[in-house]
């Protein structure tokens, strides 16, 4: 049994932060990862799709055919992506069934230009959900203030949601409230909640990448520790809020906790272990969505043991020390959210250019 397989036994589900058409054959790479590593899900985003469509000819035939029916490169992209998500969902359906709908999910993100548009996000999320037409799909919605409002409404309509780009504890608490409120609204309407699944994608390595340079002179002892402490603090809130009576009442009606999903777990600093953010955040009722290089590294030399509660008593001290050095984690996380949305917009626009180029040459 390799370390990836062991994580699932410890209560942490491993998802793959990558998708590309050539992976999705019934005997292709994704099927192999499911069989050999007990892979439990897949996430995608505009940056992943920009790379996939730009570097692969696997989409060319569909692009050529789709231009007969669609004029917009955005419409063509979502047709391509929906087909991918459907294929991946079908490969994961046995996982979905074997885990009693805990895992086996595949995520597709709404357009990044909708990050501050409640109505637009709801409309596009519902459109994509209906197009994919798979009960083990998830629609990704950014955790902006507007995105959380949209997420809560979509949960109330019975749609599986991956709420993403969470960097701060303050924002995560709003996500928890939005999720639980959405479930309560659905219960009040007399509708079932036992089939709804959701994850809260909490970003890790980008925080250290942003903060470590600020600590170069006076705070070297904190370098490489803030992102993990921030995630541990989020996990404390997860345990607290999903252990309270308010959620337990929903759980009695079939509700599932909105699990924390660790995102951005590839190590950006070459001086750190290439599996630092996997080794350090292994906990029950969590998910880790892993980019390919980190996935391979953890399979090779990761350590599968419960670690998320390690040094938990030091978490508040680390965050207080950071504040005493004049570094505002809240300001950093706000900036990271803005940058994250901008990066996805840039990737999405680059992908539109790629599709336009292919439309001219195919």
CSV table of C-alpha atoms in Angstrom, one decimal:
chain,number,residue,atom,x,y,z
A,1,UNK,CA,0.0,0.0,0.0
A,2,UNK,CA,1.5,3.3,-1.0
A,3,UNK,CA,1.3,6.6,1.0
A,4,UNK,CA,-1.6,7.9,-1.2
A,5,UNK,CA,-3.7,4.9,-0.5
A,6,UNK,CA,-3.0,5.2,3.3
A,7,UNK,CA,-4.3,8.7,3.4
A,8,UNK,CA,-7.8,7.5,2.5
A,9,UNK,CA,-7.6,5.0,5.3
A,10,UNK,CA,-6.7,7.9,7.7
A,11,UNK,CA,-9.8,9.8,6.7
A,12,UNK,CA,-8.3,12.2,4.2
A,13,UNK,CA,-9.5,11.9,0.6
A,14,UNK,CA,-7.0,12.5,-2.2
A,15,UNK,CA,-8.2,14.3,-5.2
A,16,UNK,CA,-6.2,15.2,-8.3
A,17,UNK,CA,-5.8,18.9,-9.3
A,18,UNK,CA,-5.5,18.2,-13.0
A,19,UNK,CA,-7.7,17.2,-16.0
A,20,UNK,CA,-7.0,16.8,-19.7
A,21,UNK,CA,-9.0,14.9,-22.4
A,22,UNK,CA,-6.3,12.3,-23.1
A,23,UNK,CA,-6.5,11.2,-19.4
A,24,UNK,CA,-10.1,10.3,-19.6
A,25,UNK,CA,-10.3,7.1,-21.7
A,26,UNK,CA,-11.7,4.1,-19.9
A,27,UNK,CA,-8.1,2.6,-19.8
A,28,UNK,CA,-6.4,6.0,-19.5
A,29,UNK,CA,-4.3,7.8,-16.9
A,30,UNK,CA,-7.2,8.7,-14.6
A,31,UNK,CA,-8.6,5.2,-14.5
A,32,UNK,CA,-5.1,4.0,-13.6
A,33,UNK,CA,-4.8,6.5,-10.8
A,34,UNK,CA,-8.2,5.4,-9.4
A,35,UNK,CA,-7.2,1.7,-9.6
A,36,UNK,CA,-3.6,1.9,-8.3
A,37,UNK,CA,-3.7,4.8,-5.9
A,38,UNK,CA,-7.4,4.8,-4.7
A,39,UNK,CA,-7.8,8.4,-6.1
A,40,UNK,CA,-11.1,9.8,-5.0
A,41,UNK,CA,-11.8,12.9,-7.1
A,42,UNK,CA,-10.6,15.6,-9.5
A,43,UNK,CA,-10.6,19.4,-9.5
A,44,UNK,CA,-10.2,21.8,-12.4
A,45,UNK,CA,-9.8,25.5,-12.9
A,46,UNK,CA,-9.2,28.0,-15.7
A,47,UNK,CA,-5.4,27.7,-15.5
A,48,UNK,CA,-5.5,23.9,-15.8
A,49,UNK,CA,-7.8,24.1,-18.8
A,50,UNK,CA,-5.7,26.8,-20.4
A,51,UNK,CA,-2.7,24.5,-20.3
A,52,UNK,CA,-4.7,21.5,-21.4
A,53,UNK,CA,-6.3,23.1,-24.5
A,54,UNK,CA,-3.1,25.0,-25.4
A,55,UNK,CA,-0.8,22.0,-25.2
A,56,UNK,CA,-3.0,19.2,-26.5
A,57,UNK,CA,-4.5,18.3,-29.8
A,58,UNK,CA,-7.1,16.1,-28.1
A,59,UNK,CA,-9.7,18.9,-28.3
A,60,UNK,CA,-9.1,19.9,-31.9
A,61,UNK,CA,-11.8,17.7,-33.5
A,62,UNK,CA,-14.4,18.8,-31.1
A,63,UNK,CA,-13.5,22.5,-31.5
A,64,UNK,CA,-13.8,22.1,-35.3
A,65,UNK,CA,-17.2,20.5,-34.9
A,66,UNK,CA,-18.5,22.8,-32.2
A,67,UNK,CA,-17.8,25.9,-34.3
A,68,UNK,CA,-20.7,24.8,-36.5
A,69,UNK,CA,-23.1,25.4,-33.6
A,70,UNK,CA,-21.4,28.0,-31.4
A,71,UNK,CA,-19.8,31.4,-32.2
A,72,UNK,CA,-18.4,32.3,-28.8
A,73,UNK,CA,-15.1,30.7,-27.7
A,74,UNK,CA,-16.5,30.8,-24.2
A,75,UNK,CA,-19.5,28.6,-25.2
A,76,UNK,CA,-17.1,26.3,-27.1
A,77,UNK,CA,-14.9,26.0,-24.0
A,78,UNK,CA,-17.8,25.1,-21.7
A,79,UNK,CA,-19.0,22.4,-24.2
A,80,UNK,CA,-15.5,20.9,-24.2
A,81,UNK,CA,-15.2,21.1,-20.4
A,82,UNK,CA,-18.7,19.6,-19.8
A,83,UNK,CA,-17.8,16.6,-21.9
A,84,UNK,CA,-14.5,16.2,-19.9
A,85,UNK,CA,-16.4,16.5,-16.6
A,86,UNK,CA,-19.0,13.9,-17.7
A,87,UNK,CA,-16.3,11.5,-18.7
A,88,UNK,CA,-14.4,11.9,-15.4
A,89,UNK,CA,-17.7,11.6,-13.4
A,90,UNK,CA,-18.4,8.4,-15.1
A,91,UNK,CA,-15.0,7.0,-14.3
A,92,UNK,CA,-15.5,8.0,-10.6
A,93,UNK,CA,-19.1,6.7,-10.3
A,94,UNK,CA,-17.9,3.4,-8.7
A,95,UNK,CA,-15.9,5.5,-6.2
A,96,UNK,CA,-19.0,7.6,-5.5
A,97,UNK,CA,-21.1,4.5,-4.9
A,98,UNK,CA,-18.5,2.6,-2.9
A,99,UNK,CA,-18.0,5.6,-0.5
A,100,UNK,CA,-21.7,6.2,-0.1
A,101,UNK,CA,-21.4,9.5,-2.0
A,102,UNK,CA,-18.6,10.9,0.2
A,103,UNK,CA,-16.1,11.0,-2.7
A,104,UNK,CA,-15.9,10.5,-6.4
A,105,UNK,CA,-16.5,14.2,-7.4
A,106,UNK,CA,-15.3,16.2,-10.3
A,107,UNK,CA,-15.3,20.0,-10.2
A,108,UNK,CA,-15.9,22.6,-12.9
A,109,UNK,CA,-15.6,26.3,-12.2
A,110,UNK,CA,-17.9,29.1,-13.3
A,111,UNK,CA,-16.4,31.9,-15.4
A,112,UNK,CA,-13.9,34.0,-13.3
A,113,UNK,CA,-15.5,37.3,-14.5
A,114,UNK,CA,-18.5,36.3,-12.4
A,115,UNK,CA,-16.6,36.4,-9.1
A,116,UNK,CA,-18.6,39.5,-7.9
A,117,UNK,CA,-21.9,38.7,-9.6
A,118,UNK,CA,-24.4,36.8,-7.4
A,119,UNK,CA,-27.1,36.4,-10.1
A,120,UNK,CA,-24.6,35.6,-12.9
A,121,UNK,CA,-22.9,33.0,-10.8
A,122,UNK,CA,-26.2,31.3,-9.8
A,123,UNK,CA,-27.4,31.3,-13.4
A,124,UNK,CA,-24.1,29.9,-14.9
A,125,UNK,CA,-23.7,27.3,-12.0
A,126,UNK,CA,-27.3,26.0,-12.6
A,127,UNK,CA,-26.7,25.9,-16.4
A,128,UNK,CA,-23.4,23.9,-16.0
A,129,UNK,CA,-25.0,21.6,-13.3
A,130,UNK,CA,-27.8,20.8,-15.7
A,131,UNK,CA,-25.5,20.3,-18.7
A,132,UNK,CA,-23.2,18.0,-16.9
A,133,UNK,CA,-26.2,16.0,-15.5
A,134,UNK,CA,-24.1,13.9,-13.1
A,135,UNK,CA,-24.8,13.6,-9.4
A,136,UNK,CA,-21.1,13.3,-8.6
A,137,UNK,CA,-20.3,16.7,-10.3
A,138,UNK,CA,-19.4,19.8,-8.3
A,139,UNK,CA,-19.6,23.4,-9.5
A,140,UNK,CA,-16.8,25.6,-8.3
A,141,UNK,CA,-17.7,29.1,-7.0
A,142,UNK,CA,-15.1,31.6,-5.6
A,143,UNK,CA,-15.5,32.5,-2.0
A,144,UNK,CA,-15.9,36.2,-2.6
A,145,UNK,CA,-18.7,37.8,-0.5
A,146,UNK,CA,-20.9,37.6,-3.6
A,147,UNK,CA,-19.8,34.0,-4.3
A,148,UNK,CA,-20.7,32.9,-0.8
A,149,UNK,CA,-24.2,34.3,-1.2
A,150,UNK,CA,-24.5,32.4,-4.6
A,151,UNK,CA,-23.1,29.3,-3.0
A,152,UNK,CA,-25.7,29.3,-0.2
A,153,UNK,CA,-28.5,29.7,-2.7
A,154,UNK,CA,-27.2,26.9,-4.9
A,155,UNK,CA,-26.9,24.6,-1.9
A,156,UNK,CA,-30.5,25.4,-1.1
A,157,UNK,CA,-31.4,24.3,-4.6
A,158,UNK,CA,-29.6,20.9,-4.1
A,159,UNK,CA,-26.5,21.6,-6.2
A,160,UNK,CA,-23.1,20.2,-5.1
A,161,UNK,CA,-20.6,23.1,-4.6
A,162,UNK,CA,-16.9,23.4,-4.3
A,163,UNK,CA,-16.4,26.9,-2.8
A,164,UNK,CA,-12.9,28.0,-3.7
A,165,UNK,CA,-10.1,30.6,-3.2
A,166,UNK,CA,-10.5,30.7,0.6
A,167,UNK,CA,-7.5,32.3,2.2
A,168,UNK,CA,-8.6,33.8,5.5
A,169,UNK,CA,-10.3,32.4,8.6
A,170,UNK,CA,-12.7,35.3,8.6
A,171,UNK,CA,-13.9,34.4,5.1
A,172,UNK,CA,-14.0,30.7,6.0
A,173,UNK,CA,-16.4,31.4,8.8
A,174,UNK,CA,-18.7,33.1,6.3
A,175,UNK,CA,-18.5,30.1,4.1
A,176,UNK,CA,-19.6,27.8,7.0
A,177,UNK,CA,-22.5,30.1,7.7
A,178,UNK,CA,-23.5,30.2,4.1
A,179,UNK,CA,-23.4,26.4,3.7
A,180,UNK,CA,-25.4,25.7,6.9
A,181,UNK,CA,-27.9,28.5,6.0
A,182,UNK,CA,-28.4,27.0,2.5
A,183,UNK,CA,-29.1,23.6,4.1
A,184,UNK,CA,-31.6,25.1,6.5
A,185,UNK,CA,-33.4,27.0,3.8
A,186,UNK,CA,-33.8,23.7,1.8
A,187,UNK,CA,-35.1,21.9,4.9
A,188,UNK,CA,-37.6,24.7,5.5
A,189,UNK,CA,-38.8,24.2,2.0
A,190,UNK,CA,-39.4,20.5,2.7
A,191,UNK,CA,-36.7,19.3,0.4
A,192,UNK,CA,-34.2,16.5,1.0
A,193,UNK,CA,-30.5,17.3,1.9
A,194,UNK,CA,-29.0,13.9,2.1
A,195,UNK,CA,-27.7,13.9,-1.4
A,196,UNK,CA,-25.9,17.3,-1.2
A,197,UNK,CA,-22.1,17.4,-1.1
A,198,UNK,CA,-19.8,20.4,-0.7
A,199,UNK,CA,-16.2,21.2,0.0
A,200,UNK,CA,-14.5,24.4,1.1
A,201,UNK,CA,-11.2,24.9,-0.8
A,202,UNK,CA,-8.7,26.5,1.6
A,203,UNK,CA,-5.5,27.7,-0.1
A,204,UNK,CA,-2.2,26.9,1.5
A,205,UNK,CA,1.2,27.5,-0.1
A,206,UNK,CA,0.3,30.9,-1.7
A,207,UNK,CA,0.2,32.3,1.9
A,208,UNK,CA,3.7,31.3,2.7
A,209,UNK,CA,4.9,32.5,-0.7
A,210,UNK,CA,3.4,35.9,0.0
A,211,UNK,CA,4.4,36.2,3.7
A,212,UNK,CA,7.9,34.6,3.8
A,213,UNK,CA,9.6,37.6,2.1
A,214,UNK,CA,8.0,39.9,4.8
A,215,UNK,CA,9.7,37.8,7.5
A,216,UNK,CA,13.2,37.8,5.9
A,217,UNK,CA,14.7,40.2,8.5
A,218,UNK,CA,12.9,39.9,11.8
A,219,UNK,CA,10.7,36.8,11.5
A,220,UNK,CA,12.7,34.0,10.0
A,221,UNK,CA,11.5,31.6,12.7
A,222,UNK,CA,8.0,31.9,11.3
A,223,UNK,CA,8.9,31.3,7.6
A,224,UNK,CA,7.1,28.2,6.3
A,225,UNK,CA,4.8,28.0,9.3
A,226,UNK,CA,2.1,30.6,8.8
A,227,UNK,CA,0.1,28.8,6.0
A,228,UNK,CA,0.0,25.6,8.0
A,229,UNK,CA,-1.0,27.4,11.2
A,230,UNK,CA,-3.7,29.2,9.3
A,231,UNK,CA,-5.1,25.9,7.9
A,232,UNK,CA,-5.0,24.3,11.4
A,233,UNK,CA,-7.0,27.2,12.7
A,234,UNK,CA,-9.5,26.6,10.0
A,235,UNK,CA,-9.7,23.0,11.0
A,236,UNK,CA,-10.4,24.0,14.6
A,237,UNK,CA,-13.4,26.0,13.4
A,238,UNK,CA,-14.5,23.1,11.2
A,239,UNK,CA,-14.5,20.7,14.2
A,240,UNK,CA,-16.3,23.3,16.4
A,241,UNK,CA,-19.1,24.4,14.0
A,242,UNK,CA,-19.9,21.0,12.6
A,243,UNK,CA,-20.0,19.6,16.1
A,244,UNK,CA,-22.6,22.0,17.3
A,245,UNK,CA,-26.3,21.3,17.7
A,246,UNK,CA,-27.3,23.5,14.8
A,247,UNK,CA,-25.5,21.3,12.3
A,248,UNK,CA,-26.2,18.1,14.2
A,249,UNK,CA,-29.9,18.8,13.7
A,250,UNK,CA,-29.3,18.9,9.9
A,251,UNK,CA,-27.1,15.9,10.1
A,252,UNK,CA,-30.0,13.9,11.6
A,253,UNK,CA,-31.8,14.7,8.3
A,254,UNK,CA,-28.9,13.4,6.2
A,255,UNK,CA,-26.6,16.5,5.9
A,256,UNK,CA,-22.9,16.0,5.3
A,257,UNK,CA,-20.3,18.4,6.7
A,258,UNK,CA,-18.8,20.7,4.1
A,259,UNK,CA,-15.3,19.2,4.3
A,260,UNK,CA,-12.2,21.4,4.2
A,261,UNK,CA,-10.2,20.8,1.0
A,262,UNK,CA,-6.6,21.8,1.1
A,263,UNK,CA,-5.7,23.5,-2.2
A,264,UNK,CA,-2.5,25.0,-3.5
A,265,UNK,CA,-0.5,22.2,-1.7
A,266,UNK,CA,2.4,22.2,-4.1
A,267,UNK,CA,5.5,23.6,-2.5
A,268,UNK,CA,6.6,26.9,-4.1
A,269,UNK,CA,9.8,27.4,-2.1
A,270,UNK,CA,12.6,24.9,-3.2
A,271,UNK,CA,14.1,25.1,0.2
A,272,UNK,CA,11.1,23.4,1.7
A,273,UNK,CA,10.2,19.7,1.4
A,274,UNK,CA,8.3,19.0,-1.8
A,275,UNK,CA,5.6,17.3,0.3
A,276,UNK,CA,5.5,19.8,3.2
A,277,UNK,CA,1.9,20.9,2.8
A,278,UNK,CA,0.7,17.3,2.4
A,279,UNK,CA,2.7,15.8,5.3
A,280,UNK,CA,1.6,18.6,7.6
A,281,UNK,CA,-2.2,18.7,7.0
A,282,UNK,CA,-3.4,15.1,7.2
A,283,UNK,CA,-6.6,15.0,9.1
A,284,UNK,CA,-9.9,13.2,9.2
A,285,UNK,CA,-12.8,14.6,7.2
A,286,UNK,CA,-10.5,16.6,5.0
A,287,UNK,CA,-9.6,16.5,1.3
A,288,UNK,CA,-6.3,17.3,-0.4
A,289,UNK,CA,-6.4,18.2,-4.1
A,290,UNK,CA,-2.9,17.6,-5.3
A,291,UNK,CA,-1.1,18.9,-8.5
A,292,UNK,CA,0.7,16.2,-10.5
A,293,UNK,CA,4.3,16.8,-9.4
A,294,UNK,CA,3.3,16.8,-5.7
A,295,UNK,CA,1.1,13.8,-6.2
A,296,UNK,CA,4.0,11.8,-7.6
A,297,UNK,CA,6.4,13.1,-4.8
A,298,UNK,CA,4.0,12.0,-2.0
A,299,UNK,CA,3.5,8.6,-3.6
A,300,UNK,CA,7.2,8.2,-3.6
A,301,UNK,CA,8.2,9.6,-0.2
A,302,UNK,CA,5.3,11.1,1.6
A,303,UNK,CA,4.5,10.2,5.2
A,304,UNK,CA,0.9,9.0,5.8
A,305,UNK,CA,0.1,9.7,9.4
A,306,UNK,CA,-2.4,12.0,11.2
A,307,UNK,CA,-0.6,15.3,11.7
A,308,UNK,CA,-3.1,18.2,11.6
A,309,UNK,CA,-3.4,18.3,15.3
A,310,UNK,CA,0.4,18.3,15.9
A,311,UNK,CA,1.5,21.5,17.6
A,312,UNK,CA,-2.0,22.8,17.6
A,313,UNK,CA,-1.3,24.6,20.9
A,314,UNK,CA,1.3,26.7,19.0
A,315,UNK,CA,-1.1,27.9,16.3
A,316,UNK,CA,-2.4,31.0,18.1
A,317,UNK,CA,1.1,31.9,19.2
A,318,UNK,CA,2.4,31.8,15.6
A,319,UNK,CA,-0.5,34.0,14.3
A,320,UNK,CA,0.0,36.4,17.2
A,321,UNK,CA,3.8,36.6,16.5
A,322,UNK,CA,3.0,37.4,12.9
A,323,UNK,CA,0.7,40.3,14.0
A,324,UNK,CA,3.3,41.6,16.5
A,325,UNK,CA,5.8,41.9,13.6
A,326,UNK,CA,3.3,44.2,11.8
A,327,UNK,CA,2.3,41.7,9.2
A,328,UNK,CA,-1.5,41.6,8.7
A,329,UNK,CA,-2.6,38.2,7.6
A,330,UNK,CA,-6.0,39.6,6.8
A,331,UNK,CA,-4.5,42.1,4.4
A,332,UNK,CA,-2.4,39.5,2.8
A,333,UNK,CA,-5.3,37.1,2.3
A,334,UNK,CA,-7.4,39.9,0.8
A,335,UNK,CA,-4.6,40.6,-1.7
A,336,UNK,CA,-4.3,36.9,-2.5
A,337,UNK,CA,-8.0,36.6,-3.2
A,338,UNK,CA,-7.8,39.5,-5.7
A,339,UNK,CA,-4.7,38.0,-7.3
A,340,UNK,CA,-6.3,34.6,-7.5
A,341,UNK,CA,-9.3,35.9,-9.3
A,342,UNK,CA,-7.1,38.0,-11.6
A,343,UNK,CA,-4.9,34.9,-12.4
A,344,UNK,CA,-8.0,32.8,-13.3
A,345,UNK,CA,-9.3,35.7,-15.5
A,346,UNK,CA,-5.9,35.9,-17.3
A,347,UNK,CA,-5.9,32.1,-17.8
A,348,UNK,CA,-9.5,32.1,-19.0
A,349,UNK,CA,-8.8,34.9,-21.5
A,350,UNK,CA,-5.6,33.2,-22.7
A,351,UNK,CA,-7.7,30.1,-23.3
A,352,UNK,CA,-10.2,32.0,-25.3
A,353,UNK,CA,-7.3,33.3,-27.5
A,354,UNK,CA,-6.2,29.7,-27.9
A,355,UNK,CA,-9.6,28.5,-29.0
A,356,UNK,CA,-9.9,31.5,-31.4
A,357,UNK,CA,-6.5,30.6,-32.9
A,358,UNK,CA,-7.6,27.0,-33.3
A,359,UNK,CA,-10.8,28.1,-35.0
A,360,UNK,CA,-8.8,29.9,-37.6
A,361,UNK,CA,-6.5,27.0,-38.3
A,362,UNK,CA,-8.5,23.8,-37.9
